[in-house]
Short mmCIF file of C-alpha atoms in Angstrom, two decimals:
data_model
loop_
_atom_site.label_atom_id
_atom_site.label_comp_id
_atom_site.label_asym_id
_atom_site.label_seq_id
_atom_site.Cartn_x
_atom_site.Cartn_y
_atom_site.Cartn_z
CA ILE A 1 98.11 110.53 -23.24
CA ARG A 2 95.68 107.59 -23.54
CA GLN A 3 94.69 108.63 -19.69
CA LEU A 4 93.71 111.95 -21.55
CA ALA A 5 92.23 110.91 -24.24
CA PRO A 6 90.02 107.64 -25.25
CA PHE A 7 92.04 104.86 -27.07
CA TRP A 8 90.27 105.30 -30.37
CA ALA A 9 90.98 108.98 -30.53
CA PHE A 10 95.10 107.93 -29.82
CA ASP A 11 94.85 105.52 -32.85
CA TYR A 12 93.74 107.32 -35.27
CA ASP A 13 96.33 110.79 -34.06
CA LEU A 14 98.95 108.16 -34.33
CA ALA A 15 97.51 107.00 -37.68
CA LEU A 16 96.70 110.48 -39.15
CA ARG A 17 100.44 111.39 -38.16
CA ARG A 18 101.98 108.42 -40.05
CA MET A 19 100.08 109.05 -42.84
CA LEU A 20 101.06 113.21 -43.18
CA THR A 21 104.93 111.72 -42.36
CA ALA A 22 104.68 109.70 -45.56
CA ARG A 23 102.79 112.22 -47.41
CA GLY A 24 105.49 114.35 -46.88
CA PHE A 25 108.55 111.53 -47.82
CA ALA A 26 106.34 110.75 -51.02
CA LEU A 27 106.76 114.33 -52.36
CA LEU A 28 110.60 114.26 -51.47
CA ASP A 29 110.33 110.93 -53.71
CA PRO A 30 111.44 112.09 -57.54
CA ASP A 31 109.87 108.94 -58.98
CA PRO A 32 106.37 109.56 -60.46
CA PRO A 33 103.60 107.54 -59.02
CA PRO A 34 102.94 103.78 -59.94
CA PRO A 35 101.13 103.24 -62.78
CA LEU A 36 97.90 102.74 -61.58
CA PHE A 37 95.72 105.39 -63.48
CA GLU A 38 98.13 106.23 -66.23
CA ARG A 39 96.19 107.35 -69.50
CA ALA A 40 98.02 104.71 -71.55
CA LEU A 41 97.26 101.63 -69.09
CA VAL A 42 93.51 102.59 -67.65
CA PRO A 43 92.04 100.80 -70.99
CA LEU A 44 93.74 97.73 -70.49
CA TRP A 45 92.55 97.30 -66.78
CA VAL A 46 88.89 97.72 -68.06
CA GLY A 47 89.74 95.36 -70.63
CA GLY A 48 91.16 92.61 -68.40
CA MET A 49 88.48 93.57 -65.87
CA PHE A 50 85.82 92.54 -69.16
CA PHE A 51 87.68 89.33 -70.02
CA ALA A 52 87.96 87.99 -66.98
CA THR A 53 84.23 88.87 -66.20
CA ALA A 54 83.51 86.79 -70.05
CA LEU A 55 85.96 83.91 -68.56
CA ALA A 56 83.78 83.85 -65.08
CA ALA A 57 80.62 84.07 -66.82
CA HIS A 58 80.63 80.37 -68.90
CA PHE A 59 83.50 78.99 -66.06
CA THR A 60 80.55 79.68 -63.23
CA PHE A 61 77.07 78.94 -65.45
CA LEU A 62 78.25 76.26 -67.57
CA LYS A 63 77.71 73.60 -65.48
CA THR A 64 74.59 74.67 -64.55
CA MET A 65 73.53 74.69 -68.04
CA VAL A 66 74.69 71.49 -69.08
CA ILE A 67 72.59 69.64 -66.50
CA ALA A 68 69.25 72.16 -66.86
CA ARG A 69 69.62 70.27 -70.70
CA ALA A 70 70.19 66.87 -70.08
CA SER A 71 70.86 65.81 -73.61
CA PHE A 72 73.17 68.64 -74.30
CA GLY A 73 76.55 66.98 -73.51
CA LYS A 74 79.26 67.09 -70.98
CA VAL A 75 81.13 70.45 -69.38
CA GLY A 76 84.27 68.58 -70.49
CA ASP A 77 83.20 68.64 -74.12
CA PHE A 78 83.13 72.47 -73.98
CA PHE A 79 86.52 72.98 -71.82
CA ALA A 80 88.39 70.30 -74.01
CA ALA A 81 87.55 72.39 -77.22
CA TYR A 82 88.21 75.41 -75.17
CA ALA A 83 91.64 74.29 -73.87
CA ILE A 84 92.87 72.88 -77.07
CA VAL A 85 92.43 75.48 -79.00
CA ALA A 86 93.60 78.26 -76.80
CA SER A 87 96.67 76.11 -76.51
CA LEU A 88 97.16 75.27 -80.07
CA ILE A 89 96.90 79.00 -81.29
CA ARG A 90 99.40 80.07 -78.81
CA VAL A 91 101.63 77.56 -80.38
CA VAL A 92 100.99 77.23 -84.21
CA ALA A 93 99.71 81.30 -84.49
CA GLY A 94 101.23 82.61 -81.68
CA ARG A 95 103.10 85.38 -84.31
CA LEU A 96 99.77 86.33 -86.07
CA PRO A 97 99.57 89.61 -84.10
CA GLU A 98 102.92 90.63 -84.59
CA ARG A 99 102.33 90.03 -88.34
CA LEU A 100 99.01 91.59 -88.34
CA GLY A 101 99.25 93.97 -85.46
CA PRO A 102 97.76 93.23 -81.93
CA LYS A 103 94.95 95.97 -81.92
CA ARG A 104 93.53 93.99 -85.00
CA VAL A 105 93.97 90.41 -84.06
CA LEU A 106 92.78 91.57 -80.33
CA ALA A 107 89.37 92.79 -81.97
CA VAL A 108 89.17 89.62 -83.98
CA ALA A 109 90.00 87.83 -80.75
CA ILE A 110 86.93 89.53 -78.78
CA GLY A 111 84.80 89.25 -81.25
CA SER A 112 85.65 85.28 -81.09
CA LEU A 113 85.07 85.00 -77.38
CA ALA A 114 81.88 87.01 -77.77
CA ALA A 115 80.53 84.68 -80.40
CA GLY A 116 81.51 81.38 -78.31
CA GLN A 117 79.52 83.08 -75.56
CA CYS A 118 76.20 83.74 -77.79
CA MET A 119 76.76 80.39 -79.25
CA LEU A 120 76.75 78.71 -75.63
CA ALA A 121 73.84 80.33 -75.05
CA PHE A 122 71.96 79.42 -77.36
CA ALA A 123 73.39 75.73 -77.80
CA SER A 124 71.22 72.91 -78.19
CA THR A 125 73.69 69.99 -79.49
CA ARG A 126 76.99 68.46 -78.69
CA PRO A 127 78.79 69.78 -81.67
CA GLU A 128 77.33 73.32 -80.81
CA LEU A 129 78.81 73.03 -77.37
CA VAL A 130 82.10 72.29 -78.42
CA ILE A 131 81.93 74.46 -81.67
CA ALA A 132 81.33 77.53 -78.51
CA GLY A 133 83.94 76.26 -76.73
CA ALA A 134 86.35 76.23 -79.79
CA LEU A 135 85.43 79.71 -80.81
CA ALA A 136 85.83 80.85 -76.62
CA GLY A 137 89.12 79.14 -76.57
CA ALA A 138 90.25 81.04 -79.78
CA GLY A 139 89.67 83.82 -78.31
CA HIS A 140 91.01 83.52 -75.03
CA GLY A 141 94.34 81.95 -77.07
CA TYR A 142 94.88 85.60 -78.22
CA THR A 143 92.96 88.26 -76.13
CA PHE A 144 95.21 87.58 -72.84
CA PRO A 145 98.50 87.31 -74.25
CA ILE A 146 97.87 90.70 -76.61
CA LEU A 147 96.72 92.52 -73.80
CA LEU A 148 99.65 91.10 -71.61
CA GLY A 149 101.87 92.81 -73.98
CA LEU A 150 100.03 95.93 -74.44
CA VAL A 151 100.48 96.71 -70.66
CA ILE A 152 104.34 95.62 -71.17
CA GLY A 153 104.71 97.82 -74.35
CA ARG A 154 102.58 100.94 -72.42
CA SER A 155 104.24 100.88 -68.88
CA ARG A 156 107.33 102.79 -68.11
CA PRO A 157 110.46 99.89 -67.82
CA THR A 158 110.76 100.69 -64.00
CA GLU A 159 107.06 100.09 -63.45
CA ARG A 160 106.59 96.90 -65.45
CA GLY A 161 106.48 94.87 -62.40
CA VAL A 162 103.86 97.12 -61.09
CA ALA A 163 101.45 97.17 -64.00
CA LEU A 164 101.86 93.61 -64.84
CA ALA A 165 100.76 93.10 -61.26
CA ILE A 166 97.81 95.64 -61.70
CA PHE A 167 96.51 93.62 -64.76
CA THR A 168 97.16 90.59 -63.34
CA ALA A 169 94.75 91.63 -60.30
CA SER A 170 92.28 93.50 -62.45
CA SER A 171 91.66 90.27 -64.70
CA THR A 172 91.44 88.03 -61.78
CA ARG A 173 88.95 90.20 -59.38
CA ALA A 174 86.09 90.17 -61.58
#
């Protein structure tokens, strides 16, 4: 066959046969498809991407901003406040989403993350930088665990591993 057709045509023919065969087996498989486009999970994928974009914004541009404003403080000031508050929230007030409801706490957490971002944009002193880090840390401390819990709660038990992998990929690739 290779003598009759160019090499690339043979490869495409073989690839087409494999796809059709795989599709045929997939039609025989009674399991539902992976939860990539499951209606209840799509908002969480999008939320994870926006959350990762917000994190990437201050992780990427904070050093440049601190260098541009010489009397501003240090990058470590922001990240120390961020990490301390994010960790303490999970340890001290980790059950708050269960008491008040995850959606309510998520709304406040996203607001806190946004307030931290806005304050960071307009911060001109070291205390403002630390407060911005604390606000962003509080938002992160609740947002990620709540979104992760919602993914687990909305996915089918047999597809939770796939759903968690998709969420993690969507929140780290932004």
